[in-house]
PDB file of C-alpha atoms in Angstrom:
ATOM      1  CA  MET A 801      -8.345   4.539  18.776  1.00  0.00           C
ATOM      2  CA  VAL A 802     -11.109   7.092  19.296  1.00  0.00           C
ATOM      3  CA  ILE A 803     -12.073   9.731  16.688  1.00  0.00           C
ATOM      4  CA  ALA A 804     -13.431  12.825  17.566  1.00  0.00           C
ATOM      5  CA  ALA A 805     -17.191  13.310  17.320  1.00  0.00           C
ATOM      6  CA  ALA A 806     -17.743  15.879  14.831  1.00  0.00           C
ATOM      7  CA  ALA A 807     -20.940  16.991  13.067  1.00  0.00           C
ATOM      8  CA  VAL A 808     -21.113  13.536  11.132  1.00  0.00           C
ATOM      9  CA  VAL A 809     -24.092  12.510   8.874  1.00  0.00           C
ATOM     10  CA  LEU A 810     -23.755   9.064   7.885  1.00  0.00           C
ATOM     11  CA  VAL A 811     -24.745   5.508   8.293  1.00  0.00           C
ATOM     12  CA  GLN A 812     -21.665   3.731   9.522  1.00  0.00           C
ATOM     13  CA  ALA A 813     -20.532   0.946   6.952  1.00  0.00           C
ATOM     14  CA  VAL A 814     -18.175  -1.845   7.543  1.00  0.00           C
ATOM     15  CA  LEU A 815     -15.408  -1.005   5.255  1.00  0.00           C
ATOM     16  CA  PRO A 816     -13.540  -4.190   4.136  1.00  0.00           C
ATOM     17  CA  GLY A 817     -10.112  -4.587   5.745  1.00  0.00           C
ATOM     18  CA  PRO A 818      -6.984  -6.871   4.670  1.00  0.00           C
ATOM     19  CA  ALA A 819      -8.257 -10.457   5.117  1.00  0.00           C
ATOM     20  CA  ALA A 820      -6.589 -12.543   7.545  1.00  0.00           C
ATOM     21  CA  GLU A 821      -3.863 -14.782   6.090  1.00  0.00           C
ATOM     22  CA  PRO A 822      -4.357 -18.466   6.993  1.00  0.00           C
ATOM     23  CA  LEU A 823      -1.530 -19.622   9.490  1.00  0.00           C
ATOM     24  CA  TYR A 824       1.148 -21.715   7.891  1.00  0.00           C
ATOM     25  CA  ASP A 825       3.626 -23.997  10.044  1.00  0.00           C
ATOM     26  CA  ARG A 826       7.302 -22.686   9.766  1.00  0.00           C
ATOM     27  CA  GLN A 827       8.398 -25.696   7.379  1.00  0.00           C
ATOM     28  CA  GLU A 828       6.163 -24.675   4.999  1.00  0.00           C
ATOM     29  CA  TYR A 829       6.940 -20.823   5.390  1.00  0.00           C
ATOM     30  CA  LEU A 830      10.649 -21.892   4.434  1.00  0.00           C
ATOM     31  CA  TYR A 831       9.428 -22.429   0.869  1.00  0.00           C
ATOM     32  CA  TYR A 832      10.355 -18.870   0.797  1.00  0.00           C
ATOM     33  CA  PRO A 833      14.026 -17.540   0.550  1.00  0.00           C
ATOM     34  CA  ASN A 834      15.550 -17.557   4.097  1.00  0.00           C
ATOM     35  CA  GLU A 835      16.694 -13.896   3.137  1.00  0.00           C
ATOM     36  CA  TRP A 836      12.942 -12.685   3.683  1.00  0.00           C
ATOM     37  CA  MET A 837      12.963 -14.342   7.307  1.00  0.00           C
ATOM     38  CA  GLN A 838      16.106 -11.994   8.241  1.00  0.00           C
ATOM     39  CA  THR A 839      14.165  -9.102   9.577  1.00  0.00           C
ATOM     40  CA  LEU A 840      17.018  -7.183  10.903  1.00  0.00           C
ATOM     41  CA  GLU A 841      18.978  -7.119   7.903  1.00  0.00           C
ATOM     42  CA  LEU A 842      15.942  -6.184   5.941  1.00  0.00           C
ATOM     43  CA  GLU A 843      15.199  -3.291   8.004  1.00  0.00           C
ATOM     44  CA  SER A 844      18.770  -2.155   7.682  1.00  0.00           C
ATOM     45  CA  LEU A 845      18.489  -2.223   4.000  1.00  0.00           C
ATOM     46  CA  ASN A 846      15.208  -0.400   4.299  1.00  0.00           C
ATOM     47  CA  GLU A 847      16.849   2.540   5.928  1.00  0.00           C
ATOM     48  CA  ALA A 848      19.264   2.791   2.899  1.00  0.00           C
ATOM     49  CA  ALA A 849      16.311   2.641   0.682  1.00  0.00           C
ATOM     50  CA  GLY A 850      14.656   5.189   2.765  1.00  0.00           C
ATOM     51  CA  GLN A 851      17.802   7.445   2.132  1.00  0.00           C
ATOM     52  CA  LEU A 852      17.741   6.942  -1.729  1.00  0.00           C
ATOM     53  CA  ALA A 853      14.071   7.812  -1.544  1.00  0.00           C
ATOM     54  CA  GLU A 854      14.375  11.118   0.321  1.00  0.00           C
ATOM     55  CA  ARG A 855      14.598  13.031  -2.908  1.00  0.00           C
ATOM     56  CA  SER A 856      10.653  12.664  -3.103  1.00  0.00           C
ATOM     57  CA  SER A 857      10.222  13.558   0.729  1.00  0.00           C
ATOM     58  CA  VAL A 858       9.494  17.133   2.335  1.00  0.00           C
ATOM     59  CA  ALA A 859      10.311  18.958   5.442  1.00  0.00           C
ATOM     60  CA  ALA A 860       9.362  17.614   9.067  1.00  0.00           C
ATOM     61  CA  GLY A 861       5.824  16.292   9.475  1.00  0.00           C
ATOM     62  CA  GLY A 862       5.550  15.002   5.813  1.00  0.00           C
ATOM     63  CA  HIS A 863       2.226  17.036   5.239  1.00  0.00           C
ATOM     64  CA  GLY A 864       1.051  20.160   3.734  1.00  0.00           C
ATOM     65  CA  GLY A 865      -1.201  22.561   5.394  1.00  0.00           C
ATOM     66  CA  GLY A 866      -1.582  26.278   6.039  1.00  0.00           C
ATOM     67  CA  MET A 867      -2.567  28.935   8.801  1.00  0.00           C
ATOM     68  CA  ASP A 868      -4.960  30.458   6.883  1.00  0.00           C
ATOM     69  CA  VAL A 869      -7.498  27.456   6.743  1.00  0.00           C
ATOM     70  CA  ALA A 870     -11.002  28.594   7.974  1.00  0.00           C
ATOM     71  CA  ALA A 871     -12.559  26.572  10.675  1.00  0.00           C
ATOM     72  CA  MET A 872     -15.445  24.865   9.596  1.00  0.00           C
ATOM     73  CA  ILE A 873     -17.430  22.089  11.499  1.00  0.00           C
ATOM     74  CA  LEU A 874     -16.804  18.871   9.808  1.00  0.00           C
ATOM     75  CA  ASP A 875     -19.664  17.123   8.096  1.00  0.00           C
ATOM     76  CA  ILE A 876     -19.128  13.704   6.600  1.00  0.00           C
ATOM     77  CA  LYS A 877     -21.979  12.177   4.295  1.00  0.00           C
ATOM     78  CA  GLN A 878     -21.952   8.784   2.100  1.00  0.00           C
ATOM     79  CA  TYR A 879     -21.819   8.348  -1.500  1.00  0.00           C
ATOM     80  CA  ARG A 880     -22.920   4.891  -3.038  1.00  0.00           C
ATOM     81  CA  VAL A 881     -20.445   3.785  -5.757  1.00  0.00           C
ATOM     82  CA  ARG A 882     -21.849   3.392  -9.291  1.00  0.00           C
ATOM     83  CA  LYS A 883     -20.628   1.485 -12.188  1.00  0.00           C
ATOM     84  CA  GLY A 884     -17.778   3.662 -13.773  1.00  0.00           C
ATOM     85  CA  ASP A 885     -16.938   5.308 -10.707  1.00  0.00           C
ATOM     86  CA  THR A 886     -13.096   6.035  -9.413  1.00  0.00           C
ATOM     87  CA  MET A 887     -11.806   7.268  -6.279  1.00  0.00           C
ATOM     88  CA  SER A 888     -10.363  10.170  -8.130  1.00  0.00           C
ATOM     89  CA  GLY A 889     -13.697  10.857 -10.119  1.00  0.00           C
ATOM     90  CA  ILE A 890     -15.709  10.823  -6.762  1.00  0.00           C
ATOM     91  CA  ALA A 891     -13.277  13.353  -5.246  1.00  0.00           C
ATOM     92  CA  HIS A 892     -13.595  15.557  -8.337  1.00  0.00           C
ATOM     93  CA  ARG A 893     -17.285  15.465  -8.411  1.00  0.00           C
ATOM     94  CA  PHE A 894     -17.179  16.892  -5.013  1.00  0.00           C
ATOM     95  CA  GLY A 895     -14.584  19.340  -5.431  1.00  0.00           C
ATOM     96  CA  LEU A 896     -11.966  17.623  -3.142  1.00  0.00           C
ATOM     97  CA  SER A 897      -8.606  16.179  -3.447  1.00  0.00           C
ATOM     98  CA  LEU A 898      -8.106  12.422  -4.014  1.00  0.00           C
ATOM     99  CA  ASP A 899      -6.073  12.527  -0.869  1.00  0.00           C
ATOM    100  CA  THR A 900      -8.967  13.702   1.392  1.00  0.00           C
ATOM    101  CA  VAL A 901     -11.427  10.736  -0.026  1.00  0.00           C
ATOM    102  CA  ALA A 902      -8.914   8.165  -0.500  1.00  0.00           C
ATOM    103  CA  SER A 903      -7.425   8.698   3.275  1.00  0.00           C
ATOM    104  CA  LEU A 904     -11.024   8.652   4.697  1.00  0.00           C
ATOM    105  CA  ASN A 905     -11.772   5.473   2.834  1.00  0.00           C
ATOM    106  CA  ARG A 906      -8.773   3.248   2.744  1.00  0.00           C
ATOM    107  CA  THR A 907      -5.618   2.696   4.791  1.00  0.00           C
ATOM    108  CA  ALA A 908      -2.383   3.445   3.422  1.00  0.00           C
ATOM    109  CA  GLY A 909      -3.690   3.130  -0.189  1.00  0.00           C
ATOM    110  CA  MET A 910      -4.871  -0.480   0.058  1.00  0.00           C
ATOM    111  CA  GLY A 911      -7.557  -0.468  -2.718  1.00  0.00           C
ATOM    112  CA  VAL A 912      -7.626   2.989  -3.939  1.00  0.00           C
ATOM    113  CA  HIS A 913      -7.951   1.604  -7.215  1.00  0.00           C
ATOM    114  CA  ARG A 914     -10.823  -1.028  -6.371  1.00  0.00           C
ATOM    115  CA  LEU A 915     -14.175  -0.001  -5.673  1.00  0.00           C
ATOM    116  CA  ASP A 916     -17.205  -2.150  -5.442  1.00  0.00           C
ATOM    117  CA  ILE A 917     -20.727  -1.094  -7.211  1.00  0.00           C
ATOM    118  CA  GLY A 918     -23.040  -0.244  -3.996  1.00  0.00           C
ATOM    119  CA  GLU A 919     -19.896   0.385  -1.584  1.00  0.00           C
ATOM    120  CA  MET A 920     -20.547   3.396   0.380  1.00  0.00           C
ATOM    121  CA  ILE A 921     -17.561   6.201   0.222  1.00  0.00           C
ATOM    122  CA  ARG A 922     -17.339   8.692   2.938  1.00  0.00           C
ATOM    123  CA  VAL A 923     -17.347  12.427   1.543  1.00  0.00           C
ATOM    124  CA  PRO A 924     -16.510  15.178   3.714  1.00  0.00           C
ATOM    125  CA  ASN A 925     -17.581  18.847   3.313  1.00  0.00           C
ATOM    126  CA  GLN A 926     -13.823  20.010   3.316  1.00  0.00           C
ATOM    127  CA  ASN A 927     -10.411  19.045   2.316  1.00  0.00           C
ATOM    128  CA  GLY A 928      -8.236  17.498   5.289  1.00  0.00           C
ATOM    129  CA  ILE A 929      -6.864  14.175   7.151  1.00  0.00           C
ATOM    130  CA  TYR A 930      -7.163  12.529  10.271  1.00  0.00           C
ATOM    131  CA  LEU A 931      -3.966  12.500  12.257  1.00  0.00           C
ATOM    132  CA  ALA A 932      -3.725  10.804  15.520  1.00  0.00           C
ATOM    133  CA  VAL A 933      -3.075  13.518  18.424  1.00  0.00           C
ATOM    134  CA  SER A 934      -0.739  13.068  21.133  1.00  0.00           C
ATOM    135  CA  ASP A 935       0.138  17.022  21.420  1.00  0.00           C
ATOM    136  CA  LEU A 936      -2.224  19.270  19.614  1.00  0.00           C
ATOM    137  CA  ASP A 937      -0.464  22.382  19.666  1.00  0.00           C
ATOM    138  CA  GLN A 938       2.969  20.674  18.437  1.00  0.00           C
ATOM    139  CA  LEU A 939       1.213  18.774  15.780  1.00  0.00           C
ATOM    140  CA  SER A 940      -0.930  21.914  14.531  1.00  0.00           C
ATOM    141  CA  GLN A 941       2.595  23.715  14.458  1.00  0.00           C
ATOM    142  CA  GLU A 942       4.115  21.216  12.283  1.00  0.00           C
ATOM    143  CA  HIS A 943       1.251  21.059   9.957  1.00  0.00           C
ATOM    144  CA  GLY A 944       0.554  24.873   9.713  1.00  0.00           C
ATOM    145  CA  VAL A 945      -3.040  24.971  11.152  1.00  0.00           C
ATOM    146  CA  LEU A 946      -4.180  26.848  14.412  1.00  0.00           C
ATOM    147  CA  PRO A 947      -5.192  24.475  16.990  1.00  0.00           C
ATOM    148  CA  ASP A 948      -8.388  26.351  17.681  1.00  0.00           C
ATOM    149  CA  ALA A 949      -9.146  25.780  14.006  1.00  0.00           C
ATOM    150  CA  VAL A 950      -8.670  22.087  14.580  1.00  0.00           C
ATOM    151  CA  LEU A 951     -10.966  22.068  17.622  1.00  0.00           C
ATOM    152  CA  ARG A 952     -13.432  24.205  16.010  1.00  0.00           C
ATOM    153  CA  THR A 953     -13.573  21.781  12.899  1.00  0.00           C
ATOM    154  CA  ASN A 954     -14.121  18.664  15.008  1.00  0.00           C
ATOM    155  CA  ASP A 955     -16.555  20.521  17.426  1.00  0.00           C
ATOM    156  CA  ILE A 956     -14.814  19.590  20.380  1.00  0.00           C
ATOM    157  CA  THR A 957     -12.924  21.367  23.180  1.00  0.00           C
ATOM    158  CA  ARG A 958      -9.669  20.950  24.830  1.00  0.00           C
ATOM    159  CA  ASP A 959     -11.193  19.299  27.877  1.00  0.00           C
ATOM    160  CA  GLU A 960     -12.452  16.575  25.481  1.00  0.00           C
ATOM    161  CA  LEU A 961      -8.955  15.617  24.028  1.00  0.00           C
ATOM    162  CA  THR A 962      -7.681  12.001  24.775  1.00  0.00           C
ATOM    163  CA  ALA A 963      -4.482  10.528  24.337  1.00  0.00           C
ATOM    164  CA  SER A 964      -6.352   7.752  21.716  1.00  0.00           C
ATOM    165  CA  MET A 965      -7.920  10.409  19.857  1.00  0.00           C
ATOM    166  CA  GLU A 966      -7.642  11.082  16.071  1.00  0.00           C
ATOM    167  CA  LEU A 967      -8.746  14.515  14.915  1.00  0.00           C
ATOM    168  CA  PHE A 968      -9.421  15.863  11.379  1.00  0.00           C
ATOM    169  CA  PHE A 969      -6.858  18.543  10.255  1.00  0.00           C
ATOM    170  CA  PRO A 970      -8.529  20.717   7.693  1.00  0.00           C
ATOM    171  CA  GLY A 971      -6.507  21.665   4.919  1.00  0.00           C
ATOM    172  CA  VAL A 972      -3.959  19.329   5.662  1.00  0.00           C
ATOM    173  CA  GLN A 973      -2.804  16.758   2.979  1.00  0.00           C
ATOM    174  CA  HIS A 974      -0.205  13.976   2.711  1.00  0.00           C
ATOM    175  CA  SER A 975       2.962  14.768   0.932  1.00  0.00           C
ATOM    176  CA  GLY A 976       6.128  12.568  -0.245  1.00  0.00           C
ATOM    177  CA  ARG A 977       5.881   8.903   0.175  1.00  0.00           C
ATOM    178  CA  GLU A 978       2.766   9.248   2.474  1.00  0.00           C
ATOM    179  CA  LEU A 979       1.101  10.926  -0.531  1.00  0.00           C
ATOM    180  CA  SER A 980       1.855   8.425  -3.028  1.00  0.00           C
ATOM    181  CA  LEU A 981       0.513   5.659  -0.714  1.00  0.00           C
ATOM    182  CA  ALA A 982      -2.622   7.230   0.058  1.00  0.00           C
ATOM    183  CA  THR A 983      -3.381   7.956  -3.639  1.00  0.00           C
ATOM    184  CA  GLY A 984      -2.403   4.686  -4.924  1.00  0.00           C
ATOM    185  CA  THR A 985       0.933   5.908  -7.016  1.00  0.00           C
ATOM    186  CA  ALA A 986       3.465   4.545  -4.663  1.00  0.00           C
ATOM    187  CA  PHE A 987       4.128   1.268  -6.775  1.00  0.00           C
ATOM    188  CA  GLN A 988       3.981   0.485 -10.318  1.00  0.00           C
ATOM    189  CA  ARG A 989       3.716  -2.746 -12.236  1.00  0.00           C
ATOM    190  CA  PRO A 990       6.526  -4.902 -12.388  1.00  0.00           C
ATOM    191  CA  ALA A 991       5.985  -5.920 -15.984  1.00  0.00           C
ATOM    192  CA  ARG A 992       4.649  -3.679 -18.468  1.00  0.00           C
ATOM    193  CA  THR A 993       3.304  -6.368 -20.621  1.00  0.00           C
ATOM    194  CA  GLY A 994       1.465  -9.337 -20.177  1.00  0.00           C
ATOM    195  CA  TRP A 995      -1.703 -10.695 -18.167  1.00  0.00           C
ATOM    196  CA  VAL A 996      -2.650 -11.977 -14.952  1.00  0.00           C
ATOM    197  CA  SER A 997      -2.870 -15.607 -14.998  1.00  0.00           C
ATOM    198  CA  SER A 998      -3.166 -16.221 -11.216  1.00  0.00           C
ATOM    199  CA  ARG A 999      -4.301 -13.675  -8.661  1.00  0.00           C
ATOM    200  CA  PHE A1000      -3.637 -13.368  -4.908  1.00  0.00           C
ATOM    201  CA  GLY A1001      -5.488 -15.749  -2.327  1.00  0.00           C
ATOM    202  CA  PRO A1002      -6.576 -19.410  -2.255  1.00  0.00           C
ATOM    203  CA  ARG A1003      -5.788 -21.451  -5.387  1.00  0.00           C
ATOM    204  CA  ARG A1004      -5.456 -25.160  -6.488  1.00  0.00           C
ATOM    205  CA  ASP A1005      -1.771 -25.925  -6.446  1.00  0.00           C
ATOM    206  CA  PRO A1006      -0.959 -26.159 -10.300  1.00  0.00           C
ATOM    207  CA  PHE A1007       1.352 -29.441  -9.537  1.00  0.00           C
ATOM    208  CA  GLY A1008      -1.397 -30.944  -7.215  1.00  0.00           C
ATOM    209  CA  GLY A1009      -1.650 -30.842  -3.582  1.00  0.00           C
ATOM    210  CA  GLY A1010      -5.069 -29.326  -3.026  1.00  0.00           C
ATOM    211  CA  TRP A1011      -5.596 -25.641  -2.372  1.00  0.00           C
ATOM    212  CA  ARG A1012      -3.019 -23.203  -1.239  1.00  0.00           C
ATOM    213  CA  GLN A1013      -2.500 -19.689  -0.641  1.00  0.00           C
ATOM    214  CA  HIS A1014      -0.937 -17.758  -3.708  1.00  0.00           C
ATOM    215  CA  ARG A1015       0.993 -15.090  -1.817  1.00  0.00           C
ATOM    216  CA  GLY A1016       1.589 -12.993  -4.902  1.00  0.00           C
ATOM    217  CA  VAL A1017       0.375 -12.826  -8.441  1.00  0.00           C
ATOM    218  CA  ASP A1018       1.578 -14.349 -11.676  1.00  0.00           C
ATOM    219  CA  ILE A1019       1.883 -12.242 -14.749  1.00  0.00           C
ATOM    220  CA  ALA A1020       2.227 -14.310 -17.777  1.00  0.00           C
ATOM    221  CA  ALA A1021       4.462 -12.940 -20.724  1.00  0.00           C
ATOM    222  CA  PRO A1022       6.768 -14.016 -23.415  1.00  0.00           C
ATOM    223  CA  HIS A1023      10.296 -15.314 -22.105  1.00  0.00           C
ATOM    224  CA  GLY A1024      12.813 -12.354 -21.816  1.00  0.00           C
ATOM    225  CA  THR A1025      10.293  -9.955 -20.944  1.00  0.00           C
ATOM    226  CA  ARG A1026      11.943  -7.304 -18.887  1.00  0.00           C
ATOM    227  CA  VAL A1027      10.896  -6.864 -15.264  1.00  0.00           C
ATOM    228  CA  TYR A1028      11.012  -3.586 -13.197  1.00  0.00           C
ATOM    229  CA  SER A1029      11.413  -2.465  -9.726  1.00  0.00           C
ATOM    230  CA  VAL A1030       8.067  -1.320  -8.566  1.00  0.00           C
ATOM    231  CA  GLN A1031       9.513   1.543  -6.404  1.00  0.00           C
ATOM    232  CA  ASP A1032      12.812   2.861  -5.481  1.00  0.00           C
ATOM    233  CA  GLY A1033      14.862   0.814  -3.215  1.00  0.00           C
ATOM    234  CA  ARG A1034      17.802  -1.556  -2.352  1.00  0.00           C
ATOM    235  CA  VAL A1035      18.401  -5.220  -3.621  1.00  0.00           C
ATOM    236  CA  ALA A1036      18.038  -7.233  -0.609  1.00  0.00           C
ATOM    237  CA  ALA A1037      18.761 -10.432  -2.245  1.00  0.00           C
ATOM    238  CA  VAL A1038      19.156 -12.437  -5.437  1.00  0.00           C
ATOM    239  CA  GLY A1039      19.411 -16.207  -5.780  1.00  0.00           C
ATOM    240  CA  SER A1040      17.981 -19.234  -7.006  1.00  0.00           C
ATOM    241  CA  ASN A1041      16.108 -22.234  -5.678  1.00  0.00           C
ATOM    242  CA  GLY A1042      14.061 -25.240  -6.785  1.00  0.00           C
ATOM    243  CA  VAL A1043      10.596 -23.483  -6.352  1.00  0.00           C
ATOM    244  CA  LEU A1044      11.167 -19.684  -7.112  1.00  0.00           C
ATOM    245  CA  GLY A1045      13.889 -20.615  -9.536  1.00  0.00           C
ATOM    246  CA  LYS A1046      16.248 -17.151 -10.033  1.00  0.00           C
ATOM    247  CA  TYR A1047      14.767 -14.394  -7.919  1.00  0.00           C
ATOM    248  CA  ILE A1048      15.178 -10.917  -6.615  1.00  0.00           C
ATOM    249  CA  ILE A1049      14.063  -9.281  -3.381  1.00  0.00           C
ATOM    250  CA  VAL A1050      14.081  -5.467  -3.314  1.00  0.00           C
ATOM    251  CA  ALA A1051      13.759  -3.434   0.146  1.00  0.00           C
ATOM    252  CA  HIS A1052      11.701  -0.463  -0.215  1.00  0.00           C
ATOM    253  CA  PHE A1053      10.840   2.472   2.239  1.00  0.00           C
ATOM    254  CA  ALA A1054       8.660   2.041   5.596  1.00  0.00           C
ATOM    255  CA  GLY A1055       9.159  -1.664   5.500  1.00  0.00           C
ATOM    256  CA  TYR A1056       7.740  -2.539   2.280  1.00  0.00           C
ATOM    257  CA  SER A1057       9.734  -5.324  -0.059  1.00  0.00           C
ATOM    258  CA  SER A1058       9.047  -6.965  -3.188  1.00  0.00           C
ATOM    259  CA  LEU A1059       9.900 -10.207  -4.674  1.00  0.00           C
ATOM    260  CA  TYR A1060      10.305 -11.150  -8.392  1.00  0.00           C
ATOM    261  CA  ALA A1061      10.797 -15.061  -9.267  1.00  0.00           C
ATOM    262  CA  HIS A1062      11.052 -17.638 -12.095  1.00  0.00           C
ATOM    263  CA  LEU A1063      13.396 -15.241 -13.803  1.00  0.00           C
ATOM    264  CA  SER A1064      15.480 -16.013 -16.882  1.00  0.00           C
ATOM    265  CA  ARG A1065      17.882 -13.186 -15.992  1.00  0.00           C
ATOM    266  CA  ILE A1066      18.860 -11.037 -13.186  1.00  0.00           C
ATOM    267  CA  TYR A1067      20.579  -7.590 -13.961  1.00  0.00           C
ATOM    268  CA  VAL A1068      21.090  -6.390 -10.324  1.00  0.00           C
ATOM    269  CA  ALA A1069      23.437  -7.376  -7.486  1.00  0.00           C
ATOM    270  CA  ARG A1070      22.741  -7.589  -3.688  1.00  0.00           C
ATOM    271  CA  GLY A1071      23.268  -4.293  -2.170  1.00  0.00           C
ATOM    272  CA  GLU A1072      22.618  -2.385  -5.312  1.00  0.00           C
ATOM    273  CA  GLY A1073      20.245   0.695  -5.226  1.00  0.00           C
ATOM    274  CA  VAL A1074      17.597   0.756  -7.762  1.00  0.00           C
ATOM    275  CA  SER A1075      14.936   3.125  -9.108  1.00  0.00           C
ATOM    276  CA  GLY A1076      11.302   2.526  -9.508  1.00  0.00           C
ATOM    277  CA  GLY A1077      10.538   1.556 -13.078  1.00  0.00           C
ATOM    278  CA  GLU A1078      14.238   0.361 -13.628  1.00  0.00           C
ATOM    279  CA  SER A1079      14.851  -2.908 -15.450  1.00  0.00           C
ATOM    280  CA  ILE A1080      16.128  -5.431 -12.930  1.00  0.00           C
ATOM    281  CA  GLY A1081      15.499  -8.730 -14.923  1.00  0.00           C
ATOM    282  CA  ALA A1082      13.725 -10.849 -17.270  1.00  0.00           C
ATOM    283  CA  ILE A1083      10.631 -13.182 -17.307  1.00  0.00           C
ATOM    284  CA  GLY A1084      11.544 -16.731 -17.652  1.00  0.00           C
ATOM    285  CA  SER A1085      10.266 -20.367 -16.490  1.00  0.00           C
ATOM    286  CA  THR A1086      12.905 -21.135 -13.926  1.00  0.00           C
ATOM    287  CA  GLY A1087      12.126 -22.948 -10.723  1.00  0.00           C
ATOM    288  CA  ARG A1088       8.436 -24.868 -10.187  1.00  0.00           C
ATOM    289  CA  SER A1089       6.795 -23.155 -12.924  1.00  0.00           C
ATOM    290  CA  THR A1090       4.335 -24.137 -15.809  1.00  0.00           C
ATOM    291  CA  GLY A1091       5.547 -21.776 -18.450  1.00  0.00           C
ATOM    292  CA  PRO A1092       7.151 -18.300 -18.573  1.00  0.00           C
ATOM    293  CA  HIS A1093       5.752 -15.765 -15.982  1.00  0.00           C
ATOM    294  CA  LEU A1094       6.759 -13.656 -13.323  1.00  0.00           C
ATOM    295  CA  HIS A1095       5.548 -14.566  -9.997  1.00  0.00           C
ATOM    296  CA  PHE A1096       5.584 -11.058  -7.822  1.00  0.00           C
ATOM    297  CA  GLU A1097       4.712 -10.408  -4.287  1.00  0.00           C
ATOM    298  CA  LEU A1098       4.511  -7.586  -2.032  1.00  0.00           C
ATOM    299  CA  ARG A1099       5.068  -7.296   1.635  1.00  0.00           C
ATOM    300  CA  ARG A1100       5.135  -4.958   4.612  1.00  0.00           C
ATOM    301  CA  GLY A1101       7.325  -6.412   7.218  1.00  0.00           C
ATOM    302  CA  GLN A1102       6.101 -10.205   7.291  1.00  0.00           C
ATOM    303  CA  LEU A1103       2.745  -9.371   6.106  1.00  0.00           C
ATOM    304  CA  HIS A1104       1.765 -10.533   2.648  1.00  0.00           C
ATOM    305  CA  LEU A1105      -0.006  -7.738   0.720  1.00  0.00           C
ATOM    306  CA  ASN A1106      -2.413  -8.191  -2.134  1.00  0.00           C
ATOM    307  CA  PRO A1107      -0.403  -6.317  -5.005  1.00  0.00           C
ATOM    308  CA  ALA A1108      -3.866  -5.587  -6.936  1.00  0.00           C
ATOM    309  CA  ASP A1109      -4.511  -3.550  -3.542  1.00  0.00           C
ATOM    310  CA  LEU A1110      -1.857  -1.334  -4.247  1.00  0.00           C
ATOM    311  CA  ILE A1111      -1.102  -1.644  -7.847  1.00  0.00           C
ATOM    312  CA  PRO A1112      -3.352  -0.869 -10.895  1.00  0.00           C
ATOM    313  CA  GLY A1113      -3.979  -3.316 -13.561  1.00  0.00           C
ATOM    314  CA  LEU A1114      -3.288  -6.415 -11.298  1.00  0.00           C
ATOM    315  CA  ARG A1115      -6.707  -7.542 -10.859  1.00  0.00           C
TER     316      ARG A1115
END
């Protein structure tokens, strides 16, 4: 992927991406419900979930823009994160939208809520987002920006365009689902009370057996505490096994899905549509558990995501 050479004034920083997940053999993977392996079925449910979530989407393109955006050559500088900084606070300080700053520094909202002191954040001199350009004229029309303004902002000519190039579209912002992802508001906490008792990543197996990859987060809370769907979607599976106990899997938009395990009660049925924030179950200690807690996982396709990167308050 090639990003057009604009007037960029910065020292390139290596931004942390998602850590590669250790490889596991299929036998260990079957520790998880078989329903999560049925990709085609889950994708069909995601289509239904997408229809349910259309109320929050916008017209073609899914982005905002305007033909009156003035062409100003893009200039990107860097800001060093200090104690107490937030992404929204940095955006406000420089008179920019959260979408603009978040999109230049995070991928699909991963880690918007998490900043490290000393981290270098890219700050542009204007609002806008990068888009992959296959057809500049068509893309410009979809987003309400003149093609010449896009070229001017990126300080390139048409002759320099390539098929793999990304250009900064001035004034354009995400909207609907893409905006919620970019700004870290797509998902909410699966439990409104409780504390994170075990984080995502390598940990010692509480039942012995050495180090294992914990593919979600555990939220400890009293037995019976309500559990909520983190986003609109459709129930892909409900069930029970010796490891997860009573569990629910919800399919969301764009291939995302969530798992809620060790439940004491389940309030939904397979195939049922649910809204973000809707109560779907209650915390328990069923399955392989040392006490009342919710084991929560978030995936995109078959990729395990760290829920703390997308949901505030799960660190």
